CSV table of C-alpha atoms and ligand atoms in Angstrom, one decimal:
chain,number,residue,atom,x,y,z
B,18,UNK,CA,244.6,-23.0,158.2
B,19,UNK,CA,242.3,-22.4,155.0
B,20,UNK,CA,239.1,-23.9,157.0
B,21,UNK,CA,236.7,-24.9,154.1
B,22,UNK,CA,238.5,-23.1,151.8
B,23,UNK,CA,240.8,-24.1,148.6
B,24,UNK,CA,243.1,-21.4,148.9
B,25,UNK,CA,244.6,-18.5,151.4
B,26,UNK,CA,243.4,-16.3,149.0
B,27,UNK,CA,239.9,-17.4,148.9
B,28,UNK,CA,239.7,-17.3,152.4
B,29,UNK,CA,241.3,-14.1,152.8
B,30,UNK,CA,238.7,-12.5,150.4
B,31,UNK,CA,236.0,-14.5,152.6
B,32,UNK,CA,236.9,-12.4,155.6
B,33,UNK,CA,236.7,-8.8,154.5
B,34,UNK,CA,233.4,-8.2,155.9
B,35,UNK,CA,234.4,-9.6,159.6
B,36,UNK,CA,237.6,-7.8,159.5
B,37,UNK,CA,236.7,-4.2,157.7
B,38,UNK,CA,234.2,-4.3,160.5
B,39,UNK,CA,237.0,-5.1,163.1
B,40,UNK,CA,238.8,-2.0,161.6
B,41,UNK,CA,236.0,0.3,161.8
B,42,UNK,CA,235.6,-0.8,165.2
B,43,UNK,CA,239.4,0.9,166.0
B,44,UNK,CA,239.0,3.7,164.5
B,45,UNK,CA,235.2,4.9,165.3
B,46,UNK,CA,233.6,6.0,168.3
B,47,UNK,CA,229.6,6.0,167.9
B,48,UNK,CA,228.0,8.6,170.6
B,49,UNK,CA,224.3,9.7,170.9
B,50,UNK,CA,224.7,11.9,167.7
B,51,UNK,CA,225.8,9.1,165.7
B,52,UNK,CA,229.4,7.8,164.8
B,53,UNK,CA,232.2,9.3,164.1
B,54,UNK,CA,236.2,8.7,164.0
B,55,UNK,CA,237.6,8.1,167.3
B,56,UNK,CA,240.2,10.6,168.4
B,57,UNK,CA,243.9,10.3,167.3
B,58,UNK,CA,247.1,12.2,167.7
B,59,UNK,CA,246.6,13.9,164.6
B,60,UNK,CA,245.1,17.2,163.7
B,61,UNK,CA,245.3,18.0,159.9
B,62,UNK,CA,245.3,21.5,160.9
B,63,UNK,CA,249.3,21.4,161.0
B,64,UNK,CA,249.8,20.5,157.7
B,65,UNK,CA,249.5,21.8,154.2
B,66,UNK,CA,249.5,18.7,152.1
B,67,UNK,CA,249.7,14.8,152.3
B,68,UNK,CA,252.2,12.6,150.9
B,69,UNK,CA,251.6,9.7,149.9
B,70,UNK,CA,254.2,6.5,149.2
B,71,UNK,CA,253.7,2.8,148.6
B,72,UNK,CA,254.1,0.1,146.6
B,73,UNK,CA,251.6,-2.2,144.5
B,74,UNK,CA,248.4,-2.7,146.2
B,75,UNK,CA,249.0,-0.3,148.8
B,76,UNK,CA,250.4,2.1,146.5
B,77,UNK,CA,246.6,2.0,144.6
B,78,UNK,CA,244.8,2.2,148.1
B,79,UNK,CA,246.6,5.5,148.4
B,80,UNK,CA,245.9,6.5,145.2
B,81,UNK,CA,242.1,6.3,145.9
B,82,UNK,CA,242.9,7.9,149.5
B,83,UNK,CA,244.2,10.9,147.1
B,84,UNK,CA,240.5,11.3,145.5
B,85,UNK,CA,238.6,11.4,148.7
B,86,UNK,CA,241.6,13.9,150.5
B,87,UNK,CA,241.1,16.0,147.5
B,88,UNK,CA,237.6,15.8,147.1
B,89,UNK,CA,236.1,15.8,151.1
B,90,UNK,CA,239.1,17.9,152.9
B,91,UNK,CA,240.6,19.7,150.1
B,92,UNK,CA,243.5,18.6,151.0
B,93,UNK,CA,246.2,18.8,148.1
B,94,UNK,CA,247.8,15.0,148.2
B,95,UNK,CA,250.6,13.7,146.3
B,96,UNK,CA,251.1,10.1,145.9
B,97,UNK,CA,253.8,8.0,144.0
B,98,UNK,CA,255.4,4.6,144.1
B,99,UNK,CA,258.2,4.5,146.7
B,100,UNK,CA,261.2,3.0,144.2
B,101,UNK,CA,260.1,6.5,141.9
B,102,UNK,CA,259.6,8.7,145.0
B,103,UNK,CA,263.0,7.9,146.6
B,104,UNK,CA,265.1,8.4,143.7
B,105,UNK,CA,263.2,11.5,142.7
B,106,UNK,CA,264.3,13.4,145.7
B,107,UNK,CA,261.5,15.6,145.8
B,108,UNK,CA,261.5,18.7,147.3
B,109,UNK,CA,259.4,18.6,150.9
B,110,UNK,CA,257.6,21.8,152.3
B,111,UNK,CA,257.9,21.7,155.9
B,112,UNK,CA,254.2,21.4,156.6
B,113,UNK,CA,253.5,18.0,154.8
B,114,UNK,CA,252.1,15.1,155.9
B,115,UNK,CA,254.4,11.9,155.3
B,116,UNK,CA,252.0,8.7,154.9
B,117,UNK,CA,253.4,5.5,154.1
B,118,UNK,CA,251.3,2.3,153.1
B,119,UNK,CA,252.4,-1.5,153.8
B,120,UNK,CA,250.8,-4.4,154.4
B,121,UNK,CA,254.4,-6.4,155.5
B,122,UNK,CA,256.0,-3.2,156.7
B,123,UNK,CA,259.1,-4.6,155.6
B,124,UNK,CA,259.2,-3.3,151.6
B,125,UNK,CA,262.2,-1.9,151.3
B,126,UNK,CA,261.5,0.7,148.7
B,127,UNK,CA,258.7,2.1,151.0
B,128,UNK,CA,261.1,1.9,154.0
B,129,UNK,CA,263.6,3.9,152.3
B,130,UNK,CA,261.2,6.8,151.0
B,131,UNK,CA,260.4,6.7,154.9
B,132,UNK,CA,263.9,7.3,155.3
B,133,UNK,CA,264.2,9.9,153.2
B,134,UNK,CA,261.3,11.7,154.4
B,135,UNK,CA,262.5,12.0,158.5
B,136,UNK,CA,264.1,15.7,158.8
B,137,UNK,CA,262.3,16.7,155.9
B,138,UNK,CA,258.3,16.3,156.3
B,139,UNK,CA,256.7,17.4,159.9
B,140,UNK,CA,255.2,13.9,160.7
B,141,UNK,CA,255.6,9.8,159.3
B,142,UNK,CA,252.9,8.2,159.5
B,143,UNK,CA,252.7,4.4,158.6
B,144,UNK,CA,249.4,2.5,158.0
B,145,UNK,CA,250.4,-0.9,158.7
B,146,UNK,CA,249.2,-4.5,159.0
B,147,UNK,CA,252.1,-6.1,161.0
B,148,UNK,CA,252.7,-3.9,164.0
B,149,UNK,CA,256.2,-5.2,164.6
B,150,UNK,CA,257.3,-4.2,161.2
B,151,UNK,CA,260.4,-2.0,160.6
B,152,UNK,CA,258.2,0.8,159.2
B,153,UNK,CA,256.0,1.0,162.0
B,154,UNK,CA,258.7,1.2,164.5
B,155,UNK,CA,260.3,4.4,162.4
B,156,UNK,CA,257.1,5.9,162.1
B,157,UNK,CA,255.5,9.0,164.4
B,158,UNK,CA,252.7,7.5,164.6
B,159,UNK,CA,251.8,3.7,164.0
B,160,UNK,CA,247.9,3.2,162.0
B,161,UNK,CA,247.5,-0.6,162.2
B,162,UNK,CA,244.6,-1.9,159.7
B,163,UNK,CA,243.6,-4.6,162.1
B,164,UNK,CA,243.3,-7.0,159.1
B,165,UNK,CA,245.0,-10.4,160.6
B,166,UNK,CA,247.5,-12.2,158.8
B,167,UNK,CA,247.6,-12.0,155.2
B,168,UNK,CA,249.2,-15.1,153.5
B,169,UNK,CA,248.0,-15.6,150.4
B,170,UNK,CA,250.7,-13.6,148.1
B,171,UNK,CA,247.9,-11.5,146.0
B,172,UNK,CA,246.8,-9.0,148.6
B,173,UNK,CA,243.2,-8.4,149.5
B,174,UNK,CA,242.3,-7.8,153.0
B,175,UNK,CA,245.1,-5.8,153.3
B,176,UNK,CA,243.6,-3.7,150.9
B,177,UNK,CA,240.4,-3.0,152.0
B,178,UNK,CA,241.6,-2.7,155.4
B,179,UNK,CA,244.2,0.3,154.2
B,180,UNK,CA,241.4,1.8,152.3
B,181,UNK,CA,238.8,1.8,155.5
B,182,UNK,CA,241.5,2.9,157.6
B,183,UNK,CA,242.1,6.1,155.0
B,184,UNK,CA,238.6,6.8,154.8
B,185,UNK,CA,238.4,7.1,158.4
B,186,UNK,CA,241.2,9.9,158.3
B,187,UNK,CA,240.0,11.4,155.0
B,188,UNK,CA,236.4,12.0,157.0
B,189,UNK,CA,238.3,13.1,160.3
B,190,UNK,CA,240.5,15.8,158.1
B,191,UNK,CA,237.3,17.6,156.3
B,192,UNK,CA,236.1,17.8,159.8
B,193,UNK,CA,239.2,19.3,161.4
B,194,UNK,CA,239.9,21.5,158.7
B,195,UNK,CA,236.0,22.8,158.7
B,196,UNK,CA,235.4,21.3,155.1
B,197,UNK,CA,232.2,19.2,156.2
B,198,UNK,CA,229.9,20.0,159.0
B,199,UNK,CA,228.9,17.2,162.0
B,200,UNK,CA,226.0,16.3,159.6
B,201,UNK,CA,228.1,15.5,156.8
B,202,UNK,CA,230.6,13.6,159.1
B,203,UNK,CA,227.9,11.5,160.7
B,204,UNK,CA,226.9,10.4,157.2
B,205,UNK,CA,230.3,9.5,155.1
B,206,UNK,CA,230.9,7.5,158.7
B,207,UNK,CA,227.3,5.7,158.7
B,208,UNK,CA,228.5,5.1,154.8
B,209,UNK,CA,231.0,3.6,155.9
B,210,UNK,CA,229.6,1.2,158.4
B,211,UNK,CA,227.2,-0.3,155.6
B,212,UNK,CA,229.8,-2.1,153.4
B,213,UNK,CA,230.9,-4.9,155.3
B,214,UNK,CA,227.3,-6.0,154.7
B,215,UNK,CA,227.6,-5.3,151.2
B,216,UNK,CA,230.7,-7.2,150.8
B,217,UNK,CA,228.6,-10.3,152.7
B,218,UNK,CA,225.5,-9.8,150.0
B,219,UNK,CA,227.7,-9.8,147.3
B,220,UNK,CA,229.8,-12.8,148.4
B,221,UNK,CA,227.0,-14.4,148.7
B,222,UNK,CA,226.4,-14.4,144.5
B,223,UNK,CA,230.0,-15.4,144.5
B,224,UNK,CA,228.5,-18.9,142.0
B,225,UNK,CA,227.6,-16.4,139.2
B,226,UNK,CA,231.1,-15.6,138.4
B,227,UNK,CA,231.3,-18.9,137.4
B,228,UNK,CA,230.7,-18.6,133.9
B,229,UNK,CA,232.1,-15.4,133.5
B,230,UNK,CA,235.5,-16.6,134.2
B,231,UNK,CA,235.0,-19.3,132.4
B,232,UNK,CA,235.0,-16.9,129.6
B,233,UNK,CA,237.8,-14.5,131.0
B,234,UNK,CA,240.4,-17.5,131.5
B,235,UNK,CA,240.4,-17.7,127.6
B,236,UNK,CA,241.4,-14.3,127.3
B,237,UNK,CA,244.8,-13.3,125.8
B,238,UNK,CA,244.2,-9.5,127.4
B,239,UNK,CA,241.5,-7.7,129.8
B,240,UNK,CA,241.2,-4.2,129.7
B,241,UNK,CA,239.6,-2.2,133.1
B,242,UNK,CA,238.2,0.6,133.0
B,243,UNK,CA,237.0,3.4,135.7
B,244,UNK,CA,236.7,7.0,136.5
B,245,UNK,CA,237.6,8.8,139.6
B,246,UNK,CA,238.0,6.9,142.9
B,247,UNK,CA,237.4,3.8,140.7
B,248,UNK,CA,240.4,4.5,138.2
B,249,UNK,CA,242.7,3.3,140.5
B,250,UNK,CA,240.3,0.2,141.4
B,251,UNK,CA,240.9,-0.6,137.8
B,252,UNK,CA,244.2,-0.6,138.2
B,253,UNK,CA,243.5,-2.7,140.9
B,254,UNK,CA,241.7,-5.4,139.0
B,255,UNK,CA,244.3,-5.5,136.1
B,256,UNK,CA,247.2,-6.2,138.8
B,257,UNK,CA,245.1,-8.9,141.0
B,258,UNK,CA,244.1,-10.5,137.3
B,259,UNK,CA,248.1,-10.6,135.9
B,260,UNK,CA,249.7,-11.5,139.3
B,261,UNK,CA,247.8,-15.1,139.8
B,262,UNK,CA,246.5,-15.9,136.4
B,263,UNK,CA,249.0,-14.6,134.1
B,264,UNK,CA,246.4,-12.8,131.8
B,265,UNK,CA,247.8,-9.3,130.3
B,266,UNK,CA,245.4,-6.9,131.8
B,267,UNK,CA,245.4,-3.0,132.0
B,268,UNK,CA,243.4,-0.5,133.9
B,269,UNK,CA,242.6,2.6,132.5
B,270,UNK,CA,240.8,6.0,133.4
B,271,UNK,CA,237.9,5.4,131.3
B,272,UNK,CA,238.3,9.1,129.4
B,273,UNK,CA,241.7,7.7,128.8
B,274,UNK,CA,240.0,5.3,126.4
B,275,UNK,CA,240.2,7.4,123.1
B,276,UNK,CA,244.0,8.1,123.4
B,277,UNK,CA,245.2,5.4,122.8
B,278,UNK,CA,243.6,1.8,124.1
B,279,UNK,CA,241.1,1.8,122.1
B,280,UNK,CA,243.3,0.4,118.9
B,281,UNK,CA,243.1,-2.6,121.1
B,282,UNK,CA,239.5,-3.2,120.6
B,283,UNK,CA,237.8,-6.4,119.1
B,284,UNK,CA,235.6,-9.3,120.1
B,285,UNK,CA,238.9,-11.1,122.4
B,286,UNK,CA,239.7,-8.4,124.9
B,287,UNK,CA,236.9,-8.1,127.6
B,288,UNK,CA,237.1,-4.9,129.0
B,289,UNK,CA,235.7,-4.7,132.5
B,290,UNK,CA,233.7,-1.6,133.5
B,291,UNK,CA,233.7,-0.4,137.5
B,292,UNK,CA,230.9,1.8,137.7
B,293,UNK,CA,228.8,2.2,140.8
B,294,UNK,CA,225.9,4.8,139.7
B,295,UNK,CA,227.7,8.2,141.2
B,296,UNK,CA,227.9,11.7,139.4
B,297,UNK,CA,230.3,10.2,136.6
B,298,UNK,CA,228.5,7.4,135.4
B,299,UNK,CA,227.0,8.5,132.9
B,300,UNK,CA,230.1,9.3,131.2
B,301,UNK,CA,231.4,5.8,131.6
B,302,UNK,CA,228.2,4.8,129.9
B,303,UNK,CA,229.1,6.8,126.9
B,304,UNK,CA,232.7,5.4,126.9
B,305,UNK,CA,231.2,1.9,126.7
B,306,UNK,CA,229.1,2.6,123.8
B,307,UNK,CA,232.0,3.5,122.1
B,308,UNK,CA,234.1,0.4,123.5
B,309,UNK,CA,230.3,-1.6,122.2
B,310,UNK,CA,230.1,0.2,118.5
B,311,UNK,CA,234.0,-1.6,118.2
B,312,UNK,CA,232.5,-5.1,118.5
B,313,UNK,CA,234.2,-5.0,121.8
B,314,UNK,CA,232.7,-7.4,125.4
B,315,UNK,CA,231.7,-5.1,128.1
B,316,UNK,CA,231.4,-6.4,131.7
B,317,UNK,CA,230.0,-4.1,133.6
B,318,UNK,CA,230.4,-4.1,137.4
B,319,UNK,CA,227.4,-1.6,139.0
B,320,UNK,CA,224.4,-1.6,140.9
B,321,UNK,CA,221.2,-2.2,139.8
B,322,UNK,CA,220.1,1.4,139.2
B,323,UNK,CA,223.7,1.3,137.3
B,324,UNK,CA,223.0,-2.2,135.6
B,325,UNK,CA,219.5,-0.4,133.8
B,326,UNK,CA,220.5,2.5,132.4
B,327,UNK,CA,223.5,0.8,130.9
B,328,UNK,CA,220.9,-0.7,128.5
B,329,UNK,CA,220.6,-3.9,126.8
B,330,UNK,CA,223.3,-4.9,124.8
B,331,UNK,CA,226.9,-5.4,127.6
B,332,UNK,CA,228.0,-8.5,127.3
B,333,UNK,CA,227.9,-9.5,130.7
B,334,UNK,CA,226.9,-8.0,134.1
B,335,UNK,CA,227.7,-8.2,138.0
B,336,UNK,CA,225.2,-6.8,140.1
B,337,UNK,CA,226.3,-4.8,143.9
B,338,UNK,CA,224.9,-3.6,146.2
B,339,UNK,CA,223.7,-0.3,146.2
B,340,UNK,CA,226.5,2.1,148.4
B,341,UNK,CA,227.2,5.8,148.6
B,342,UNK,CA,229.5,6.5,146.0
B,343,UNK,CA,232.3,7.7,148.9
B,344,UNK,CA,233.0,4.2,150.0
B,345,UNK,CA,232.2,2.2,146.5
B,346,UNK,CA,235.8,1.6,146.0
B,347,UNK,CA,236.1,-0.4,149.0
B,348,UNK,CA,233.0,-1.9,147.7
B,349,UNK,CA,234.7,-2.9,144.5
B,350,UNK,CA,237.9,-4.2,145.4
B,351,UNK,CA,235.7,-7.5,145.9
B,352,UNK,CA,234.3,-8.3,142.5
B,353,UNK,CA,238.0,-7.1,141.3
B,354,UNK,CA,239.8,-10.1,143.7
B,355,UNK,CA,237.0,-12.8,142.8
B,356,UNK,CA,236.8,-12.0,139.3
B,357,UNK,CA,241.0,-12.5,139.7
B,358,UNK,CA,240.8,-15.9,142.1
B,359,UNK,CA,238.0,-17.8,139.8
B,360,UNK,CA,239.7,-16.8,136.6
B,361,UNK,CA,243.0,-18.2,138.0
B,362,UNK,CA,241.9,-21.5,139.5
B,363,UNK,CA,239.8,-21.9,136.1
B,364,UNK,CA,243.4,-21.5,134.7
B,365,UNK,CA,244.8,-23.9,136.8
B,366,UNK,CA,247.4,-21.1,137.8
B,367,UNK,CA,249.3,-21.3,142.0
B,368,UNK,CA,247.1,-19.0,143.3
B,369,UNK,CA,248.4,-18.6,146.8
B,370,UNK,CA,252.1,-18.6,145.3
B,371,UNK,CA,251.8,-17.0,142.0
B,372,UNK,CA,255.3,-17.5,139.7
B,373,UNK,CA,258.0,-14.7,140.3
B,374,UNK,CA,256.2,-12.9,143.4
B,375,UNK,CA,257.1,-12.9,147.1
B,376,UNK,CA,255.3,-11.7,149.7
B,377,UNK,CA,257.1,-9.2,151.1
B,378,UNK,CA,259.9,-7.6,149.0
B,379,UNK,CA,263.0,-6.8,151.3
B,380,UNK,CA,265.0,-6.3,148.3
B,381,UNK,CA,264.6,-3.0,145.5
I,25,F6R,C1,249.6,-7.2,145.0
I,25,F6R,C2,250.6,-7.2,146.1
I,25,F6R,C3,251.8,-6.3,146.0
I,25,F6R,C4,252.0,-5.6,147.4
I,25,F6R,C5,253.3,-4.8,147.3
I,25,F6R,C6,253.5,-3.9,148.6
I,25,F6R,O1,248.6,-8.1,145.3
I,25,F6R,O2,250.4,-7.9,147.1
I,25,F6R,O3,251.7,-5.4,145.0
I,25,F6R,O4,250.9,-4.8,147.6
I,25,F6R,O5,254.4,-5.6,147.2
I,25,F6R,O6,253.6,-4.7,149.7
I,25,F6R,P1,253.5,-4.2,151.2
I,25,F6R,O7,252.0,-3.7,151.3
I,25,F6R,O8,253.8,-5.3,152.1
I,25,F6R,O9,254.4,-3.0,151.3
């Protein structure tokens, strides 16, 4: 049942806030210091590194889960696409981590790297939505995202959900392995209670888009740009913005600009910035001046600290909310889906049942 909405999709998108929250509620415990992760059977203590394998969407929520391992546990993680990983045969050291990402649970590419993982890495985890799934029942240990059924083909809640769910373990590993202290902990948790209220306020000034998309629909290609934890959120917004409206999109790591995509600048290729004001953005700034000087159309997603020193002359804007820079992707994963969904409907497209896509791919 859509309720009052026109699409799966839609609605799906509608109901990040309620179930993100739902997430968090499963894996946080709040005591009389504040909250924290609730206690699993995992200790990153036994392992060396974290491996990473998925597919599509779930394959870019890993590769953001990479950036905060990395950055808040020191963790060294490897990530990769499961039809790449399983043929590479990579070697395994004993003391990995072996994390596998699915919304379905049934993708057999990502079932197979699972496969090829157990002997070889010292624990499977999967992290994923349908509990019954043939990856969670050969898994060690089963991380359900709580996000409810996903049916719309383009996936979103899934997403978000995966990316809350590998915050939360991110957070718990810096505190295991003595990276961040109790304070720290306390905060990057409280950080990540706020966004389902961001996600409300900003689907609330879902109308704006409007026009925007208006514009977009006539596009023959979109570029995406981001640095960091948002790179892969740019990757996110090209693949939500090709699968259900057929427009060519790309993301790229916004330094990645001068090799190469910028040849494709002029006036026709809006090139979408995701910048939430953190350490980096002032080098995004500088890589949209040089998009700008090009005659090329700047949307720029940030907040409104962001939004101001960006300076007059973007094209267009979309103001958020205001996060820590830690859970921002999460954050942005919303403007990337509406920005996808209105362009699409504008187009006319199937959004719920986009051309050439299934929702769960049992077949390599
Ligand atoms: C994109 C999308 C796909 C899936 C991918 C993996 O919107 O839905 O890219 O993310 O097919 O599917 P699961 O998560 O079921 O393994």
């Amino acid at each position: 049942d859509k309720g009052s909405h026109k699409h799966f999709m839609a609605k799906e998108i509608h109901e990040q806030p309620t179930v993100m929250a739902y997430a968090l509620s499963h894996y946080t415990v709040t005591d009389a210091n504040g909250v924290k992760p609730a206690p699993l059977a995992l200790d990153f203590r036994d392992y060396d590194r974290v491996v990473i394998v998925a597919c599509g969407t779930a394959y870019l929520a890993g590769m953001v889960a990479k950036y905060w391992f990395e950055q808040i546990a020191r963790m060294p993680v490897e990530i990769d696409v499961a039809s790449e990983f399983r043929y590479r045969e990579p070697p395994v050291s004993p003391r990995t981590l072996a994390v596998f990402v699915s919304q379905s649970g049934e993708t057999a590419d990502t079932l197979a790297a699972l496969r090829y993982m157990k002997g070889k890495a010292a624990r499977i985890v999967g992290i994923v939505n349908v509990s019954e799934s043939s990856i969670a029942r050969e898994s060690d240990l089963v991380l359900p995202i709580h996000a409810g059924v996903e049916i719309g083909v383009a996936s979103t809640k899934a997403f978000t959900c995966q990316l809350t769910v590998l915050a939360v373990l991110a957070v718990m590993a810096a505190r295991q392995t003595g990276q961040i202290d109790a304070a720290r902990e306390g905060a990057l948790m409280s950080a990540l209670e706020t966004v389902p209220g961001a996600m409300a306020d900003l689907l609330a000034t879902e109308s704006r888009l409007g026009a925007i998309c208006w514009e977009l629909s006539k596009a023959q290609d979109v570029l995406f740009l981001g640095r960091g934890a948002m790179y892969p959120l740019a990757l996110e917004g090209a693949l939500k913005l090709k699968e259900i409206s057929y427009i060519h999109a790309e993301g790229y790591a916004s330094g990645e600009l001068k090799h190469g995509p910028i040849a494709l600048i002029d006036e026709t290729v809006p090139v979408i910035v995701m910048a939430p004001t953190d350490p980096l953005f002032d080098k995004t700034v500088s890589n949209m001046h040089e998009v700008m000087a090009r005659g090329g159309r700047i949307l720029l997603l940030s907040d409104e600290t962001g939004l101001a020193h960006a300076g007059q002359d973007v094209w267009e804007r979309i103001r958020l909310p205001r996060v820590d820079p830690f859970v921002a992707p999460i954050l942005y994963a919303v403007p990337a889906q509406l920005l996808a969904y209105h362009t699409a409907v504008t187009k006319g497209t199937d959004v719920d049942q986009p051309r050439n896509l299934a929702k769960s791919v049992t077949v390599e």
